[in-house]
Tab-separated table of C-alpha atoms in Angstrom:
chain	number	residue	atom	x	y	z
A	1	UNK	CA	0.000	0.000	0.000
A	2	UNK	CA	2.837	2.336	0.835
A	3	UNK	CA	4.314	1.934	-2.631
A	4	UNK	CA	0.963	2.661	-4.216
A	5	UNK	CA	0.731	6.156	-2.759
A	6	UNK	CA	1.904	7.731	-5.977
A	7	UNK	CA	-0.991	6.195	-7.860
A	8	UNK	CA	-3.468	8.021	-5.646
A	9	UNK	CA	-1.507	11.228	-6.183
A	10	UNK	CA	-1.519	10.584	-9.940
A	11	UNK	CA	-5.280	10.043	-10.052
A	12	UNK	CA	-5.852	13.188	-7.974
A	13	UNK	CA	-3.619	15.284	-10.173
A	14	UNK	CA	-5.136	13.949	-13.382
A	15	UNK	CA	-8.664	14.668	-12.177
A	16	UNK	CA	-7.486	18.172	-11.274
A	17	UNK	CA	-5.837	18.482	-14.709
A	18	UNK	CA	-8.970	17.502	-16.618
A	19	UNK	CA	-11.342	19.589	-14.497
A	20	UNK	CA	-9.252	22.730	-14.315
A	21	UNK	CA	-7.881	22.248	-17.811
A	22	UNK	CA	-11.329	22.243	-19.347
A	23	UNK	CA	-13.215	24.513	-16.934
A	24	UNK	CA	-10.616	26.809	-15.381
A	25	UNK	CA	-10.148	30.441	-16.338
A	26	UNK	CA	-7.655	31.073	-19.129
A	27	UNK	CA	-6.364	34.379	-20.443
A	28	UNK	CA	-7.686	35.576	-23.798
A	29	UNK	CA	-4.976	35.696	-26.447
A	30	UNK	CA	-5.129	36.457	-30.104
A	31	UNK	CA	-5.122	33.416	-32.411
A	32	UNK	CA	-4.810	31.013	-29.478
A	33	UNK	CA	-8.161	31.809	-27.832
A	34	UNK	CA	-9.563	28.774	-26.048
A	35	UNK	CA	-7.047	26.439	-27.677
A	36	UNK	CA	-4.532	27.641	-25.094
A	37	UNK	CA	-5.974	24.867	-22.922
A	38	UNK	CA	-4.003	22.408	-25.046
A	39	UNK	CA	-0.928	23.464	-23.135
A	40	UNK	CA	-2.234	21.506	-20.134
A	41	UNK	CA	-2.481	18.296	-22.148
A	42	UNK	CA	0.050	18.545	-24.963
A	43	UNK	CA	3.137	19.835	-23.171
A	44	UNK	CA	3.016	17.371	-20.214
A	45	UNK	CA	3.192	14.504	-22.736
A	46	UNK	CA	6.597	15.671	-23.890
A	47	UNK	CA	7.839	16.376	-20.384
A	48	UNK	CA	6.836	12.918	-19.215
A	49	UNK	CA	8.256	11.370	-22.384
A	50	UNK	CA	11.645	12.899	-21.570
A	51	UNK	CA	11.353	11.644	-17.987
A	52	UNK	CA	10.518	8.113	-19.116
A	53	UNK	CA	13.253	8.094	-21.739
A	54	UNK	CA	15.758	9.197	-19.122
A	55	UNK	CA	14.631	6.268	-16.973
A	56	UNK	CA	15.037	3.954	-19.959
A	57	UNK	CA	18.573	5.180	-20.627
A	58	UNK	CA	19.396	4.861	-16.922
A	59	UNK	CA	18.311	1.216	-16.847
A	60	UNK	CA	20.233	0.519	-20.042
A	61	UNK	CA	23.380	1.841	-18.373
A	62	UNK	CA	22.648	-0.286	-15.346
A	63	UNK	CA	22.107	-3.336	-17.527
A	64	UNK	CA	25.533	-2.874	-19.080
A	65	UNK	CA	27.062	-2.607	-15.624
A	66	UNK	CA	25.283	-5.503	-13.914
A	67	UNK	CA	23.758	-7.678	-16.671
A	68	UNK	CA	20.534	-8.228	-14.736
A	69	UNK	CA	17.684	-9.197	-17.060
A	70	UNK	CA	15.255	-7.091	-14.976
A	71	UNK	CA	17.075	-3.921	-15.976
A	72	UNK	CA	16.725	-4.792	-19.647
A	73	UNK	CA	12.991	-5.389	-19.223
A	74	UNK	CA	12.643	-2.016	-17.503
A	75	UNK	CA	14.612	-0.226	-20.201
A	76	UNK	CA	12.475	-1.611	-23.008
A	77	UNK	CA	9.164	-0.974	-21.262
A	78	UNK	CA	10.075	2.613	-20.426
A	79	UNK	CA	11.029	3.094	-24.059
A	80	UNK	CA	7.674	1.630	-25.160
A	81	UNK	CA	5.757	4.001	-22.896
A	82	UNK	CA	7.854	6.854	-24.275
A	83	UNK	CA	6.852	5.877	-27.815
A	84	UNK	CA	3.199	5.884	-26.744
A	85	UNK	CA	3.550	9.330	-25.171
A	86	UNK	CA	5.412	10.583	-28.236
A	87	UNK	CA	2.627	9.441	-30.552
A	88	UNK	CA	0.008	11.042	-28.284
A	89	UNK	CA	2.084	14.219	-28.123
A	90	UNK	CA	2.286	14.319	-31.911
A	91	UNK	CA	-1.478	13.796	-32.244
A	92	UNK	CA	-2.444	16.466	-29.709
A	93	UNK	CA	0.153	18.827	-31.138
A	94	UNK	CA	-1.108	18.211	-34.654
A	95	UNK	CA	-4.653	19.027	-33.579
A	96	UNK	CA	-3.498	22.203	-31.859
A	97	UNK	CA	-1.351	23.216	-34.822
A	98	UNK	CA	-4.268	22.810	-37.203
A	99	UNK	CA	-6.197	25.396	-35.185
A	100	UNK	CA	-3.467	27.937	-34.510
A	101	UNK	CA	-0.853	27.495	-37.223
A	102	UNK	CA	-3.286	26.404	-39.924
A	103	UNK	CA	-1.635	23.120	-40.771
A	104	UNK	CA	-1.665	19.642	-39.292
A	105	UNK	CA	2.068	19.239	-39.759
A	106	UNK	CA	3.731	22.645	-40.230
A	107	UNK	CA	7.332	22.645	-41.318
A	108	UNK	CA	8.834	23.294	-37.921
A	109	UNK	CA	12.253	22.094	-36.701
A	110	UNK	CA	10.866	20.846	-33.423
A	111	UNK	CA	8.273	18.663	-35.123
A	112	UNK	CA	10.810	17.259	-37.508
A	113	UNK	CA	13.264	16.564	-34.699
A	114	UNK	CA	10.626	14.728	-32.740
A	115	UNK	CA	9.642	12.677	-35.779
A	116	UNK	CA	13.277	11.691	-36.200
A	117	UNK	CA	13.459	10.833	-32.500
A	118	UNK	CA	10.444	8.572	-32.859
A	119	UNK	CA	12.114	6.849	-35.829
A	120	UNK	CA	15.108	6.204	-33.597
A	121	UNK	CA	13.009	4.448	-30.990
A	122	UNK	CA	11.099	2.462	-33.620
A	123	UNK	CA	14.497	1.341	-34.899
A	124	UNK	CA	15.306	0.339	-31.320
A	125	UNK	CA	12.319	-2.016	-31.236
A	126	UNK	CA	13.227	-3.461	-34.636
A	127	UNK	CA	16.783	-4.031	-33.428
A	128	UNK	CA	15.463	-5.907	-30.407
A	129	UNK	CA	13.354	-8.110	-32.625
A	130	UNK	CA	16.352	-9.303	-34.599
A	131	UNK	CA	18.037	-11.195	-31.763
A	132	UNK	CA	17.284	-14.653	-30.433
A	133	UNK	CA	19.697	-14.719	-27.524
A	134	UNK	CA	18.474	-12.821	-24.473
A	135	UNK	CA	21.848	-11.663	-23.159
A	136	UNK	CA	23.033	-10.531	-26.566
A	137	UNK	CA	19.774	-8.715	-27.262
A	138	UNK	CA	19.953	-6.970	-23.922
A	139	UNK	CA	23.510	-5.809	-24.305
A	140	UNK	CA	23.379	-4.654	-27.894
A	141	UNK	CA	20.040	-2.902	-27.632
A	142	UNK	CA	21.246	-1.206	-24.444
A	143	UNK	CA	24.209	0.169	-26.374
A	144	UNK	CA	21.897	1.487	-29.092
A	145	UNK	CA	19.458	2.900	-26.553
A	146	UNK	CA	22.165	4.946	-24.826
A	147	UNK	CA	23.488	6.099	-28.184
A	148	UNK	CA	20.009	7.107	-29.357
A	149	UNK	CA	19.304	8.981	-26.128
A	150	UNK	CA	22.553	10.926	-26.445
A	151	UNK	CA	21.595	11.977	-29.961
A	152	UNK	CA	17.933	12.605	-29.121
A	153	UNK	CA	18.573	15.159	-26.375
A	154	UNK	CA	20.598	17.612	-28.513
A	155	UNK	CA	18.189	16.946	-31.364
A	156	UNK	CA	15.161	18.259	-29.508
A	157	UNK	CA	16.741	20.729	-27.082
A	158	UNK	CA	19.618	22.334	-28.949
A	159	UNK	CA	19.046	22.186	-32.702
A	160	UNK	CA	15.530	23.716	-32.770
A	161	UNK	CA	16.816	26.626	-30.720
A	162	UNK	CA	19.381	27.453	-33.380
A	163	UNK	CA	16.806	27.889	-36.115
A	164	UNK	CA	13.500	29.663	-36.380
A	165	UNK	CA	10.632	27.767	-34.900
A	166	UNK	CA	6.983	28.334	-34.183
A	167	UNK	CA	7.340	26.817	-30.735
A	168	UNK	CA	7.980	29.071	-27.766
A	169	UNK	CA	11.552	28.945	-26.491
A	170	UNK	CA	12.983	28.488	-29.975
A	171	UNK	CA	14.473	30.886	-32.462
A	172	UNK	CA	14.343	33.703	-29.948
A	173	UNK	CA	10.708	33.144	-28.925
A	174	UNK	CA	10.204	33.321	-25.188
A	175	UNK	CA	9.322	30.207	-23.218
A	176	UNK	CA	7.511	30.011	-19.920
A	177	UNK	CA	7.658	33.745	-19.583
A	178	UNK	CA	4.796	35.800	-18.259
A	179	UNK	CA	3.626	36.353	-21.786
A	180	UNK	CA	3.041	32.643	-22.329
A	181	UNK	CA	1.617	31.662	-19.037
A	182	UNK	CA	0.298	33.618	-16.106
A	183	UNK	CA	0.414	32.369	-12.538
A	184	UNK	CA	-3.140	31.099	-12.789
A	185	UNK	CA	-2.185	28.796	-15.644
A	186	UNK	CA	0.960	27.655	-13.906
A	187	UNK	CA	-1.160	26.379	-11.036
A	188	UNK	CA	-2.766	23.919	-13.455
A	189	UNK	CA	0.208	23.298	-15.736
A	190	UNK	CA	2.819	22.087	-13.234
A	191	UNK	CA	0.484	19.631	-11.462
A	192	UNK	CA	-0.478	18.302	-14.918
A	193	UNK	CA	3.152	17.629	-15.750
A	194	UNK	CA	3.614	15.710	-12.497
A	195	UNK	CA	0.327	13.855	-12.957
A	196	UNK	CA	1.041	12.677	-16.504
A	197	UNK	CA	4.593	11.666	-15.571
A	198	UNK	CA	3.310	9.603	-12.665
A	199	UNK	CA	0.752	7.979	-14.961
A	200	UNK	CA	3.515	7.131	-17.428
A	201	UNK	CA	5.570	5.446	-14.724
A	202	UNK	CA	2.467	3.624	-13.542
A	203	UNK	CA	1.785	2.201	-17.022
A	204	UNK	CA	5.436	1.206	-17.353
A	205	UNK	CA	5.413	-0.473	-13.957
A	206	UNK	CA	2.367	-2.561	-14.858
A	207	UNK	CA	3.974	-3.676	-18.100
A	208	UNK	CA	7.239	-4.493	-16.343
A	209	UNK	CA	5.400	-6.656	-13.828
A	210	UNK	CA	3.509	-8.401	-16.610
A	211	UNK	CA	6.753	-9.142	-18.374
A	212	UNK	CA	8.271	-10.474	-15.193
A	213	UNK	CA	5.310	-12.800	-14.635
A	214	UNK	CA	5.571	-14.073	-18.200
A	215	UNK	CA	9.298	-14.715	-17.763
A	216	UNK	CA	8.897	-16.560	-14.461
A	217	UNK	CA	6.115	-18.699	-15.936
A	218	UNK	CA	8.170	-19.612	-18.995
A	219	UNK	CA	11.117	-20.495	-16.769
A	220	UNK	CA	8.964	-22.864	-14.715
A	221	UNK	CA	7.807	-24.816	-17.724
B	1	UNK	CA	47.130	-8.230	-21.851
B	2	UNK	CA	46.726	-4.584	-20.928
B	3	UNK	CA	48.569	-5.198	-17.660
B	4	UNK	CA	51.380	-6.982	-19.539
B	5	UNK	CA	51.901	-3.978	-21.741
B	6	UNK	CA	52.066	-1.769	-18.695
B	7	UNK	CA	54.754	-3.929	-17.105
B	8	UNK	CA	56.891	-3.936	-20.206
B	9	UNK	CA	57.029	-0.167	-20.604
B	10	UNK	CA	56.872	1.006	-17.065
B	11	UNK	CA	58.444	4.385	-17.706
B	12	UNK	CA	56.429	5.174	-20.823
B	13	UNK	CA	53.174	7.026	-20.126
B	14	UNK	CA	49.967	5.072	-20.673
B	15	UNK	CA	48.601	7.212	-23.479
B	16	UNK	CA	51.740	6.754	-25.554
B	17	UNK	CA	51.154	3.000	-25.521
B	18	UNK	CA	47.520	3.588	-26.455
B	19	UNK	CA	48.590	5.782	-29.365
B	20	UNK	CA	51.046	3.130	-30.560
B	21	UNK	CA	48.311	0.520	-30.342
B	22	UNK	CA	45.895	2.710	-32.299
B	23	UNK	CA	48.418	3.544	-35.005
B	24	UNK	CA	49.326	-0.124	-35.393
B	25	UNK	CA	45.657	-0.972	-35.819
B	26	UNK	CA	45.165	1.800	-38.370
B	27	UNK	CA	48.172	0.457	-40.273
B	28	UNK	CA	46.559	-2.960	-40.195
B	29	UNK	CA	43.283	-1.578	-41.573
B	30	UNK	CA	45.075	0.144	-44.435
B	31	UNK	CA	47.130	-2.944	-45.283
B	32	UNK	CA	44.015	-5.081	-45.210
B	33	UNK	CA	42.136	-2.679	-47.445
B	34	UNK	CA	45.022	-2.522	-49.875
B	35	UNK	CA	45.205	-6.299	-50.099
B	36	UNK	CA	41.541	-6.637	-50.967
B	37	UNK	CA	41.360	-3.658	-53.250
B	38	UNK	CA	38.113	-4.753	-54.815
B	39	UNK	CA	36.139	-3.361	-51.835
B	40	UNK	CA	37.734	0.067	-52.139
B	41	UNK	CA	37.432	0.076	-55.922
B	42	UNK	CA	33.823	-0.972	-55.506
B	43	UNK	CA	33.135	2.060	-53.310
B	44	UNK	CA	34.797	4.407	-55.800
B	45	UNK	CA	32.746	2.902	-58.603
B	46	UNK	CA	29.629	3.139	-56.432
B	47	UNK	CA	29.940	6.891	-55.908
B	48	UNK	CA	30.959	7.574	-59.514
B	49	UNK	CA	28.091	5.573	-60.967
B	50	UNK	CA	25.550	7.100	-58.568
B	51	UNK	CA	26.653	10.578	-59.592
B	52	UNK	CA	26.417	9.566	-63.219
B	53	UNK	CA	22.936	8.090	-62.745
B	54	UNK	CA	21.843	11.409	-61.209
B	55	UNK	CA	23.396	13.293	-64.096
B	56	UNK	CA	21.507	11.183	-66.638
B	57	UNK	CA	18.290	11.243	-64.616
B	58	UNK	CA	18.165	15.019	-64.858
B	59	UNK	CA	18.236	14.533	-68.605
B	60	UNK	CA	21.533	16.340	-68.873
B	61	UNK	CA	19.824	19.654	-68.090
B	62	UNK	CA	21.935	20.123	-64.983
B	63	UNK	CA	22.314	23.852	-65.536
B	64	UNK	CA	18.622	24.198	-64.679
B	65	UNK	CA	19.177	22.611	-61.281
B	66	UNK	CA	18.814	25.160	-58.510
B	67	UNK	CA	21.559	25.292	-55.853
B	68	UNK	CA	19.455	23.794	-53.059
B	69	UNK	CA	18.654	20.714	-55.134
B	70	UNK	CA	22.282	20.468	-56.217
B	71	UNK	CA	23.481	20.542	-52.613
B	72	UNK	CA	20.840	18.163	-51.247
B	73	UNK	CA	21.424	15.633	-53.984
B	74	UNK	CA	25.138	15.653	-53.314
B	75	UNK	CA	24.696	15.053	-49.594
B	76	UNK	CA	22.211	12.261	-50.134
B	77	UNK	CA	24.668	10.540	-52.463
B	78	UNK	CA	27.350	10.937	-49.800
B	79	UNK	CA	25.030	9.591	-47.101
B	80	UNK	CA	24.293	6.407	-49.012
B	81	UNK	CA	27.948	5.982	-49.919
B	82	UNK	CA	28.909	6.399	-46.280
B	83	UNK	CA	26.365	3.842	-45.090
B	84	UNK	CA	27.510	1.203	-47.532
B	85	UNK	CA	31.207	1.995	-47.110
B	86	UNK	CA	31.219	1.945	-43.333
B	87	UNK	CA	28.865	-1.008	-42.876
B	88	UNK	CA	31.513	-3.352	-44.232
B	89	UNK	CA	34.060	-2.350	-41.603
B	90	UNK	CA	32.930	-5.078	-39.206
B	91	UNK	CA	31.455	-7.642	-41.560
B	92	UNK	CA	34.515	-7.760	-43.781
B	93	UNK	CA	36.601	-9.597	-41.228
B	94	UNK	CA	36.022	-13.189	-40.282
B	95	UNK	CA	34.895	-14.101	-36.782
B	96	UNK	CA	38.143	-15.880	-36.003
B	97	UNK	CA	40.170	-12.796	-36.750
B	98	UNK	CA	37.935	-10.653	-34.548
B	99	UNK	CA	38.542	-13.141	-31.744
B	100	UNK	CA	42.261	-12.692	-32.286
B	101	UNK	CA	42.017	-8.890	-31.946
B	102	UNK	CA	40.031	-9.477	-28.799
B	103	UNK	CA	43.024	-11.169	-27.233
B	104	UNK	CA	45.720	-8.715	-28.331
B	105	UNK	CA	44.102	-5.264	-28.396
B	106	UNK	CA	41.900	-3.183	-26.150
B	107	UNK	CA	38.377	-2.474	-27.447
B	108	UNK	CA	38.896	1.280	-27.203
B	109	UNK	CA	41.913	1.090	-29.487
B	110	UNK	CA	39.922	-1.009	-31.960
B	111	UNK	CA	36.991	1.395	-32.191
B	112	UNK	CA	39.142	4.548	-32.307
B	113	UNK	CA	41.345	3.058	-35.017
B	114	UNK	CA	38.276	2.055	-37.017
B	115	UNK	CA	36.785	5.540	-36.623
B	116	UNK	CA	40.021	7.192	-37.782
B	117	UNK	CA	40.427	4.792	-40.673
B	118	UNK	CA	36.799	5.220	-41.783
B	119	UNK	CA	37.153	9.006	-41.535
B	120	UNK	CA	40.203	8.905	-43.784
B	121	UNK	CA	38.448	6.626	-46.248
B	122	UNK	CA	35.270	8.724	-46.281
B	123	UNK	CA	37.223	11.974	-46.741
B	124	UNK	CA	39.020	10.495	-49.731
B	125	UNK	CA	35.816	9.036	-51.206
B	126	UNK	CA	33.765	12.188	-50.768
B	127	UNK	CA	36.570	14.424	-52.050
B	128	UNK	CA	36.687	12.290	-55.154
B	129	UNK	CA	32.904	12.282	-55.331
B	130	UNK	CA	32.805	16.071	-55.121
B	131	UNK	CA	35.344	16.367	-57.909
B	132	UNK	CA	33.338	14.148	-60.211
B	133	UNK	CA	30.005	15.663	-59.169
B	134	UNK	CA	31.244	19.186	-59.869
B	135	UNK	CA	32.705	17.953	-63.155
B	136	UNK	CA	29.454	16.555	-64.590
B	137	UNK	CA	26.791	18.554	-62.721
B	138	UNK	CA	28.370	22.031	-62.989
B	139	UNK	CA	29.842	23.772	-60.016
B	140	UNK	CA	27.704	26.551	-58.499
B	141	UNK	CA	29.856	26.701	-55.340
B	142	UNK	CA	31.130	30.193	-54.670
B	143	UNK	CA	33.411	29.444	-51.742
B	144	UNK	CA	35.131	26.189	-52.676
B	145	UNK	CA	37.616	25.959	-49.739
B	146	UNK	CA	34.766	26.360	-47.270
B	147	UNK	CA	32.735	23.741	-49.147
B	148	UNK	CA	35.664	21.364	-48.883
B	149	UNK	CA	35.833	22.049	-45.148
B	150	UNK	CA	32.173	21.130	-44.866
B	151	UNK	CA	32.798	17.920	-46.820
B	152	UNK	CA	35.681	17.060	-44.532
B	153	UNK	CA	33.636	17.713	-41.386
B	154	UNK	CA	30.723	15.769	-42.839
B	155	UNK	CA	32.867	12.776	-43.762
B	156	UNK	CA	34.474	12.635	-40.337
B	157	UNK	CA	31.084	12.980	-38.674
B	158	UNK	CA	29.416	10.336	-40.830
B	159	UNK	CA	32.298	7.935	-40.304
B	160	UNK	CA	32.375	8.332	-36.537
B	161	UNK	CA	28.600	7.969	-36.130
B	162	UNK	CA	28.277	5.068	-38.521
B	163	UNK	CA	31.193	3.067	-37.134
B	164	UNK	CA	29.440	2.312	-33.848
B	165	UNK	CA	26.137	1.654	-35.616
B	166	UNK	CA	27.945	-0.726	-37.990
B	167	UNK	CA	29.292	-2.536	-34.945
B	168	UNK	CA	25.752	-2.849	-33.566
B	169	UNK	CA	24.282	-3.977	-36.889
B	170	UNK	CA	27.026	-6.536	-37.482
B	171	UNK	CA	25.952	-8.370	-34.325
B	172	UNK	CA	22.422	-8.854	-35.628
B	173	UNK	CA	21.486	-11.572	-38.048
B	174	UNK	CA	20.019	-9.611	-40.955
B	175	UNK	CA	22.269	-6.595	-40.887
B	176	UNK	CA	21.733	-5.543	-44.496
B	177	UNK	CA	18.386	-4.009	-43.674
B	178	UNK	CA	19.242	-3.012	-40.135
B	179	UNK	CA	22.158	-0.706	-40.946
B	180	UNK	CA	20.134	2.037	-42.741
B	181	UNK	CA	17.236	1.729	-40.289
B	182	UNK	CA	19.501	2.237	-37.291
B	183	UNK	CA	21.771	4.848	-38.787
B	184	UNK	CA	19.484	7.261	-40.675
B	185	UNK	CA	17.679	8.716	-37.654
B	186	UNK	CA	20.912	8.964	-35.683
B	187	UNK	CA	22.710	10.745	-38.484
B	188	UNK	CA	20.025	13.317	-39.318
B	189	UNK	CA	21.142	16.055	-36.862
B	190	UNK	CA	24.612	15.895	-38.347
B	191	UNK	CA	23.272	15.803	-41.915
B	192	UNK	CA	21.117	18.894	-41.319
B	193	UNK	CA	24.029	20.830	-39.810
B	194	UNK	CA	26.447	19.895	-42.558
B	195	UNK	CA	23.916	20.730	-45.275
B	196	UNK	CA	23.395	24.141	-43.742
B	197	UNK	CA	27.140	24.705	-43.552
B	198	UNK	CA	27.661	23.661	-47.150
B	199	UNK	CA	24.717	25.816	-48.267
B	200	UNK	CA	26.455	28.814	-46.673
B	201	UNK	CA	29.592	27.954	-48.615
B	202	UNK	CA	27.570	27.444	-51.766
B	203	UNK	CA	26.069	30.906	-51.479
B	204	UNK	CA	29.453	32.371	-50.651
B	205	UNK	CA	28.318	33.841	-47.349
B	206	UNK	CA	30.783	35.422	-44.964
B	207	UNK	CA	32.763	32.662	-43.263
B	208	UNK	CA	32.171	34.064	-39.803
B	209	UNK	CA	28.494	33.168	-40.212
B	210	UNK	CA	29.324	29.475	-40.456
B	211	UNK	CA	31.308	29.266	-37.209
B	212	UNK	CA	28.177	28.372	-35.292
B	213	UNK	CA	27.492	25.334	-37.462
B	214	UNK	CA	31.117	24.226	-37.319
B	215	UNK	CA	31.026	24.389	-33.523
B	216	UNK	CA	27.815	22.331	-33.351
B	217	UNK	CA	29.237	19.750	-35.769
B	218	UNK	CA	32.407	19.393	-33.739
B	219	UNK	CA	30.350	19.069	-30.567
B	220	UNK	CA	28.210	16.274	-32.057
B	221	UNK	CA	31.408	14.569	-33.247
B	222	UNK	CA	32.865	14.785	-29.756
B	223	UNK	CA	29.716	13.288	-28.194
B	224	UNK	CA	29.705	10.437	-30.692
B	225	UNK	CA	33.390	9.601	-30.303
B	226	UNK	CA	33.210	9.653	-26.506
B	227	UNK	CA	30.115	7.439	-26.575
B	228	UNK	CA	31.806	4.986	-28.938
B	229	UNK	CA	34.796	4.875	-26.617
B	230	UNK	CA	32.587	4.134	-23.620
B	231	UNK	CA	30.064	1.778	-25.224
B	232	UNK	CA	32.134	-0.283	-27.637
B	233	UNK	CA	33.705	-2.539	-24.967
B	234	UNK	CA	30.214	-3.857	-24.131
B	235	UNK	CA	29.462	-4.524	-27.775
B	236	UNK	CA	32.800	-6.185	-28.250
B	237	UNK	CA	32.293	-8.723	-25.522
B	238	UNK	CA	29.428	-10.514	-27.201
């Protein structure tokens, strides 16, 4: 029960996110109008994706150090949840972009970087599929996972900032300044980020446990 | 083995031994390549025939090609050449020989020597490719030295990124398909930077404007080389 505390927190925060995100007061801005509410749902996906990917890279490093099969299972499940969040982030972002920027997939460096990042993690799953031996699969995909993470981080944090982008925080646009978000919005936004991240870890934990059960069962046979 | 080497040269600093090891391995790579020249000749023919196919595909009206298309086409040719040239660096050698290196050399020396050798090979190949490409497809480049710098940086970057990926792909069973799938997403940041740099050179912009791109390229190179150094030993063991 003690370990499950975070699930209660996650549910509470998500309920708060949905209620306040849809019903709370938001400032009126040109072009954005009511679609500014997307910030409560779209941005936390990316934040939690980064968190989950960091966890995945961490467990890959630990797998290389200790060669415990549990670490490999964790690394792959965190990466899977990150792919899910990335796809959801792309979908919500696409919807938002169609309203504000007039295109479902505008030519924006951040979008393209993220698409490339997703390709990298799809390649990671394909790489895993091409091995029979468990130890070999674990070690080699861990190497690729760390490599991909090290390329992914500059890809989405550094490169878009060097060129012009529609996203805030890039190409000289401000990010998280008072212009973007007032204190009223922050009170909903930060809890949403925490809530979605906790949900992501919850999903990953369930999948990890499922995998563990399947492994123990197959070992018994 | 590493401890043996240390005992033998107790008064020589460690990095000198490492450098000797790396240079020996590079020498070995070059000798090996020279003995089986067909692989190298194949790569040269690959890039020349690709350029020629592009030339013919544009129905010889290459003077109507705008500079952006010219530049992009060239880099895509180089990308495919790099993928096929570097992917052979691990598959070329038989398993028994790899086992032998395992006993006499440290994994770091192996990967660094392969990166340096592949960089040299890619620089030569892409320099040659540029010469032929400019010969048949016209040469709209206004700042040729700077364009050559971008080719050099691109070749070194491609080689260093692809070497580790080639190592990963060589461990899998069907590596022919795996190599492009694994390497294209990883190489895109570098490709975008190098295309921007070469576009600046193509337009003959002030060189000071390109310093930013050069710095980013060198930084990505540094990340990749350090990662290869750290990660290759784990790959090597299997």
